[in-house]
Coordinates of C-alpha atoms in Angstrom, one line a residue:
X1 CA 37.6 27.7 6.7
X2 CA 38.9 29.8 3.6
X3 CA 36.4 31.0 1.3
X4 CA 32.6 30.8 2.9
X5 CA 29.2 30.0 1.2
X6 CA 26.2 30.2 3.0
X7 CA 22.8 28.3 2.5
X8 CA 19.6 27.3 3.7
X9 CA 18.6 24.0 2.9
X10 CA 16.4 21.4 4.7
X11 CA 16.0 23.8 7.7
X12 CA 19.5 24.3 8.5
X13 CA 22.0 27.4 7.4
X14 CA 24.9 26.1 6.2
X15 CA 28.3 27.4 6.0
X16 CA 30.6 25.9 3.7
X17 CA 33.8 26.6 1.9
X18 CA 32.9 24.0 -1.1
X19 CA 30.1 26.4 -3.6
X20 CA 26.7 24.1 -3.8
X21 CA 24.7 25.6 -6.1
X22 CA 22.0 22.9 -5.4
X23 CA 21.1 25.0 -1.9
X24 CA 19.9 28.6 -1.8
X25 CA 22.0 31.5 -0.7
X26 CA 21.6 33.0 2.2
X27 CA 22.7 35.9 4.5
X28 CA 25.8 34.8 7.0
X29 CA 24.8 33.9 10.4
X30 CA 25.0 31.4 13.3
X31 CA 25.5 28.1 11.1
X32 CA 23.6 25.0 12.0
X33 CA 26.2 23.0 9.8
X34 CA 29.2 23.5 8.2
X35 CA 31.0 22.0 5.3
X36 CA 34.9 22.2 5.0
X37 CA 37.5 20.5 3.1
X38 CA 40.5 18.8 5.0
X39 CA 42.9 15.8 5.0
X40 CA 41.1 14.7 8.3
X41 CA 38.6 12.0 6.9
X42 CA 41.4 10.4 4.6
X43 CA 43.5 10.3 7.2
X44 CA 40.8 8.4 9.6
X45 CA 40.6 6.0 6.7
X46 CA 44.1 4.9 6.5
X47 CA 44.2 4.7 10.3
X48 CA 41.4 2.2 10.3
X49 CA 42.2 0.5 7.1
X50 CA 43.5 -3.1 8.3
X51 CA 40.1 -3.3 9.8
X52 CA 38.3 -2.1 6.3
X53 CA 36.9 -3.8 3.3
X54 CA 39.5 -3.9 0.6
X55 CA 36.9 -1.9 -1.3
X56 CA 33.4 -0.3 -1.7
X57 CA 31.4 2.3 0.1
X58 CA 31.1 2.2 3.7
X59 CA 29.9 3.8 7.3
X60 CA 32.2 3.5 10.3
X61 CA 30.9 4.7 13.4
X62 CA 33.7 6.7 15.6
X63 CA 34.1 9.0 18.8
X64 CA 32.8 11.7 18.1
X65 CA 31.1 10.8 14.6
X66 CA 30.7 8.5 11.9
X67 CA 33.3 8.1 8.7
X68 CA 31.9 7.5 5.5
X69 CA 34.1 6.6 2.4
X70 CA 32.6 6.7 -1.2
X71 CA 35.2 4.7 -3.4
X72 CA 35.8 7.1 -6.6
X73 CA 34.5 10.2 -4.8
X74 CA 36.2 10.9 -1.2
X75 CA 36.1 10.2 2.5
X76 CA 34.0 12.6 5.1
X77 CA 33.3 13.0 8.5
X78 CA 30.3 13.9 10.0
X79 CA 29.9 15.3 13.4
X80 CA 26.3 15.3 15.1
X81 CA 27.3 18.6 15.7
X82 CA 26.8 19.5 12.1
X83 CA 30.6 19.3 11.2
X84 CA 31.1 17.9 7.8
X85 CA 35.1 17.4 7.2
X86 CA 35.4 16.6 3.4
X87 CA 38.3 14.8 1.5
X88 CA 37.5 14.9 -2.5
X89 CA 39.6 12.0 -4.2
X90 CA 42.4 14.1 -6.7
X91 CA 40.4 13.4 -9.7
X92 CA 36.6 13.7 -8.0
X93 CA 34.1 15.6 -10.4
X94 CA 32.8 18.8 -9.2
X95 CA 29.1 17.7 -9.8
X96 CA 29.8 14.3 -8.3
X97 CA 31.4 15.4 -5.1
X98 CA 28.5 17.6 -4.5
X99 CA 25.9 15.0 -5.6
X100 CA 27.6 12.7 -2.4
X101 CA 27.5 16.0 0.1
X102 CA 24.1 17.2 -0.5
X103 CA 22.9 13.4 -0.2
X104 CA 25.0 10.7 1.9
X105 CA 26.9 12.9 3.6
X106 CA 23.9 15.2 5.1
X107 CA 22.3 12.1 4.7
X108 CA 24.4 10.8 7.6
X109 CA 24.3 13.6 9.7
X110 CA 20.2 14.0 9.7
X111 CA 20.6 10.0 11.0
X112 CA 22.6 10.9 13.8
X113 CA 20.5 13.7 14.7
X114 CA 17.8 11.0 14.7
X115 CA 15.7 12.1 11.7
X116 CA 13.7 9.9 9.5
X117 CA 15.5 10.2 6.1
X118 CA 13.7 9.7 2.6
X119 CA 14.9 8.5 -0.8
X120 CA 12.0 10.7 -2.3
X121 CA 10.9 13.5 -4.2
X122 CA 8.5 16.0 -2.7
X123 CA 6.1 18.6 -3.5
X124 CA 3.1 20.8 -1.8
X125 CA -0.1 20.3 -3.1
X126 CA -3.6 21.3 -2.1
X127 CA -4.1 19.8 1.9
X128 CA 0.1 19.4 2.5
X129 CA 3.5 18.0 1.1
X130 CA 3.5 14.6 -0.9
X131 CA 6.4 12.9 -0.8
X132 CA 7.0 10.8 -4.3
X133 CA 9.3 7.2 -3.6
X134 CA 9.9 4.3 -5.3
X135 CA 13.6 2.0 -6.7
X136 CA 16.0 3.8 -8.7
X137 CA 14.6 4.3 -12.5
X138 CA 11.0 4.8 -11.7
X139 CA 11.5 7.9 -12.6
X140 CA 10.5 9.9 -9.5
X141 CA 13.0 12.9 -10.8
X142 CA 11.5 13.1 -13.7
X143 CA 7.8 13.3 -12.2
X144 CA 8.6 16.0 -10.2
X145 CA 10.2 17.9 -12.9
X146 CA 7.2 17.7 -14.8
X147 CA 5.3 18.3 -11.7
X148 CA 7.0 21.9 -11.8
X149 CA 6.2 22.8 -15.3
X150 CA 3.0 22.0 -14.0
X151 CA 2.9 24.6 -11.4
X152 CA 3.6 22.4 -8.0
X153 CA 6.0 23.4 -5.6
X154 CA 8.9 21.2 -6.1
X155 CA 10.3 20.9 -2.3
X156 CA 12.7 18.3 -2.4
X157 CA 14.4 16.1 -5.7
X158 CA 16.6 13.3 -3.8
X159 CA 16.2 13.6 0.2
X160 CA 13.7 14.2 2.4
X161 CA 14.7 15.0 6.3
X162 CA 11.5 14.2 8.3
X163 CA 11.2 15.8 11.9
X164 CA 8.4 14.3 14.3
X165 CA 6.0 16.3 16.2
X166 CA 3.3 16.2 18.3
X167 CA 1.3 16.7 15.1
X168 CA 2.9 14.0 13.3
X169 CA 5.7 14.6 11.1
X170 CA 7.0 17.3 9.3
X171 CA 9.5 17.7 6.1
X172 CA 12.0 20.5 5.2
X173 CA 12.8 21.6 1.4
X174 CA 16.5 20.9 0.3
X175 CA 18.1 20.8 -2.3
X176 CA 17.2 23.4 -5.8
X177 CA 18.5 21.3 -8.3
X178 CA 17.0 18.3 -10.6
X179 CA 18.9 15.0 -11.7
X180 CA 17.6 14.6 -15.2
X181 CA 18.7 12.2 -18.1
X182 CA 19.2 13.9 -21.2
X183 CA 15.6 12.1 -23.0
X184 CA 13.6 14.2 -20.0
X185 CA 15.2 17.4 -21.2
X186 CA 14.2 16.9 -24.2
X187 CA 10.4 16.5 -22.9
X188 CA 10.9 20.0 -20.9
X189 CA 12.4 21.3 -23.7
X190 CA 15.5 22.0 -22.2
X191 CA 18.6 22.3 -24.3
X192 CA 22.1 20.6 -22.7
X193 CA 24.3 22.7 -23.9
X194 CA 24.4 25.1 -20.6
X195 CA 23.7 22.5 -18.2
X196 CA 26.2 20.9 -15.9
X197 CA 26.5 17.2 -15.5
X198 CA 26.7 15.2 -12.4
X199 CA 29.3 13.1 -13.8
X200 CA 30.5 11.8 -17.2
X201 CA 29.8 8.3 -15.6
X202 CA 26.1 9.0 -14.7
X203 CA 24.9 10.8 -17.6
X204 CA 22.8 13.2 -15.8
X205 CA 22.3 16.6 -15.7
X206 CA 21.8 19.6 -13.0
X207 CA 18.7 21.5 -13.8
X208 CA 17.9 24.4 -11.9
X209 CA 14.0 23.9 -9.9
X210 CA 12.5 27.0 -10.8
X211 CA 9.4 26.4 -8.6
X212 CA 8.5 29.0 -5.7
X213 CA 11.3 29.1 -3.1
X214 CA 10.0 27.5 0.4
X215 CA 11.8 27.9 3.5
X216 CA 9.3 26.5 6.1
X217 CA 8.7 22.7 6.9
X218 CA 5.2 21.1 5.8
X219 CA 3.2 18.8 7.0
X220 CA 3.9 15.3 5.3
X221 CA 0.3 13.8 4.5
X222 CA 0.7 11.2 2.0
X223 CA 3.7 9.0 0.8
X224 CA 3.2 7.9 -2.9
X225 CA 5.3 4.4 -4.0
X226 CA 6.0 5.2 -7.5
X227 CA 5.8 1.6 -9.5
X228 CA 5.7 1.0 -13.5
X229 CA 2.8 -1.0 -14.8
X230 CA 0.5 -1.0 -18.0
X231 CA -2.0 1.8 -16.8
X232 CA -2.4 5.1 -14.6
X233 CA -3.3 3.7 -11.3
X234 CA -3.8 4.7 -7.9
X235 CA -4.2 2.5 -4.7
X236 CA -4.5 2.3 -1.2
X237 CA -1.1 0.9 0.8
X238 CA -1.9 0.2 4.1
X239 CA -0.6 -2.2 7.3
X240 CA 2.9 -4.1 6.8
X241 CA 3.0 -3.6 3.3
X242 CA 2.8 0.3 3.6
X243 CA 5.9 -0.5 6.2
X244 CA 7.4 -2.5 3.7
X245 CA 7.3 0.2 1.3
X246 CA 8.3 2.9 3.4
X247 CA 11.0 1.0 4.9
X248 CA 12.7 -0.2 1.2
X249 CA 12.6 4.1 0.5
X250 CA 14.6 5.0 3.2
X251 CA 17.4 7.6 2.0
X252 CA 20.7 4.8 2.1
X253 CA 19.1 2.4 4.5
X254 CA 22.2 0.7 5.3
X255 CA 23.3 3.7 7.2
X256 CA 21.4 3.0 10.2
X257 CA 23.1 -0.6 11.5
X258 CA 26.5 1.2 12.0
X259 CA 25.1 4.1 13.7
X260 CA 23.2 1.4 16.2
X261 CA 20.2 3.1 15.6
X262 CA 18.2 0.3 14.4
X263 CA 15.5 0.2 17.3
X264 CA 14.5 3.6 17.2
X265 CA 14.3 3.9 13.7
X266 CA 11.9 1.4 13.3
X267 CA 9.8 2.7 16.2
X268 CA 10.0 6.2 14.1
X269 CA 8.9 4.1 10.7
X270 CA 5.9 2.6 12.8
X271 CA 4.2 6.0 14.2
X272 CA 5.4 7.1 10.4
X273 CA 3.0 4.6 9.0
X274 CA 0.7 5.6 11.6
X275 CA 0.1 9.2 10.9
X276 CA 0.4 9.3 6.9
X277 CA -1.8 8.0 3.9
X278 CA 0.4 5.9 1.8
X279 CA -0.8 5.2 -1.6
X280 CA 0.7 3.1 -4.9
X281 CA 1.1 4.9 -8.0
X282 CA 1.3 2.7 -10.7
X283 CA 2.1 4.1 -14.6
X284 CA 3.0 3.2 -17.8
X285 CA 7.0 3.7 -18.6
X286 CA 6.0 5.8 -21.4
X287 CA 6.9 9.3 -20.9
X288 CA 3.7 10.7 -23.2
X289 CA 1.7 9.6 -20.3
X290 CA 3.0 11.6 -18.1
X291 CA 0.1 14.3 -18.5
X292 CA -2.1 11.6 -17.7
X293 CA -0.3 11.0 -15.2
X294 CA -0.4 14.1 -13.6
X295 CA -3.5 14.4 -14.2
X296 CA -5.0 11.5 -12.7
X297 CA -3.1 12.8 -9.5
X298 CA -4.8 16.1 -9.3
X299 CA -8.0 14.3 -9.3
X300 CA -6.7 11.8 -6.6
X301 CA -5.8 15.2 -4.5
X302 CA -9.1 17.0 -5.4
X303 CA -11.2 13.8 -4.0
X304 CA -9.4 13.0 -0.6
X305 CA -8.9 16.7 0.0
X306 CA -11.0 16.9 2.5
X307 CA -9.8 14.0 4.0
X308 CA -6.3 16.3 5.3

């Protein structure tokens, strides 16, 4: 490798030669995964390309690993041995490239090391760790960014790695930065001008998670499916539908066919259901309700407290 960063992030030190400012420094050690550029990946790709889609993302599984090609962006490979080989297109973004490491690409290897995976925000709360889901514009991001002014732990803005155990299942903080549009900012009062963006093509913005810095997993109690209605609801989930739910908010679902992993993850989502409170948060698009919003889930915490 030539010039090394180390991290800790989702319970792994990593060592990488690419700086990710989205993952908290760390003192050098043994590495649980490591991040390196080379010409490796591309190279796999144009080996196997007669037997590719003409274009569009995609997950080959391979000896040794899986190969995973983001059009636009670059090609990795991901070793279950915690090897990340990276190959940034020419003309990749910085913020971009890193947005696809710290996601899909850890993404892939937290699959292959057979770890449930969600597409979710996550914060600790009185009685455990909440994990916030729901389809792309719900605005789970900017919940949890509001969530930290308010003064929760913000553990996790995109992915959440979940590890079983004997006491049911536990999650790991990750990544330090929020994806914010620029109208959220202006909520937070945060000004632009010093931020970095993702990508000129996504319109987002990096901004640093200034909530208290946890290294340990938590216990994950509750799974809230984040929904837009007229009013500040919140409801039970339970039986196939809290399956359902879980299931759609799995972090890049389609992952797990070409891994041949389908069987077990769905005995994981099962005993997932089993063990955690899943509950649907419902609430108006309108961002002056966020308050409410948050509100109304302090008191939802306060009354099933006891119940953790």
């Amino acid at each position: 490798m030539n010039a090394e960063f180390w991290y800790r992030a989702f319970g792994l030190v990593i060592c990488s030669d690419i700086e990710m400012p989205e993952f908290h420094p760390c003192e050098p050690g043994p590495a649980d995964a490591t991040i390196e550029t080379s010409d490796d990946p591309r190279r796999m790709r144009e080996d196997l390309a007669p037997n590719l889609p003409g274009s569009g993302d995609f997950l080959r599984a391979l000896d040794g690993g899986a190969l995973l090609s983001i059009e636009r962006v670059g090609d990795f490979f991901v070793e279950s041995t915690g090897r990340i080989a990276v190959a940034p297109r020419p003309d990749v973004e910085a913020g971009l490239l890193r947005l696809y490491i710290a996601g899909s690409a850890l993404g892939t290897l937290f699959y292959q090391r057979r770890q449930l995976v969600l597409h979710a925000a996550t914060l600790l709360r009185p009685g455990g760790m909440s994990a916030i889901v729901g389809p792309s514009g719900a605005g789970k991001s900017t919940l949890a960014a509001h969530l930290a002014r308010a003064g929760y732990a913000i553990l996790t803005d995109d992915t959440l790695p979940l590890s079983e155990t004997a006491q049911g299942f536990v999650g790991w903080p990750g990544a330090r930065l929020f994806k914010l549009w620029s109208d959220t900012l202006a909520d937070l009062e945060q000004s632009a001008a010093a931020l970095e963006t993702i990508s000129d093509r996504y319109g987002k913005y990096y901004v640093p998670n200034q909530t208290p810095i946890v290294h340990e997993p938590s216990r994950l109690r509750e799974i809230i499916v984040l929904e837009i209605g007229d009013h500040i609801a919140i409801d039970p989930v339970d039986g196939i539908k809290a399956l359902k739910a879980i299931s759609d908010n799995l972090y890049r679902r389609e992952f797990i066919a070409p891994l041949g992993l389908d069987a077990h993850y769905f005995q994981m989502l099962s005993r997932l259901c089993e063990s955690t409170k899943a509950v649907r948060l419902t609430r108006p698009r309108d961002r002056r309700m966020i308050p409410d919003t948050i509100l109304a889930l302090a008191e939802h915490w306060a009354a099933n407290e006891s119940c953790n």
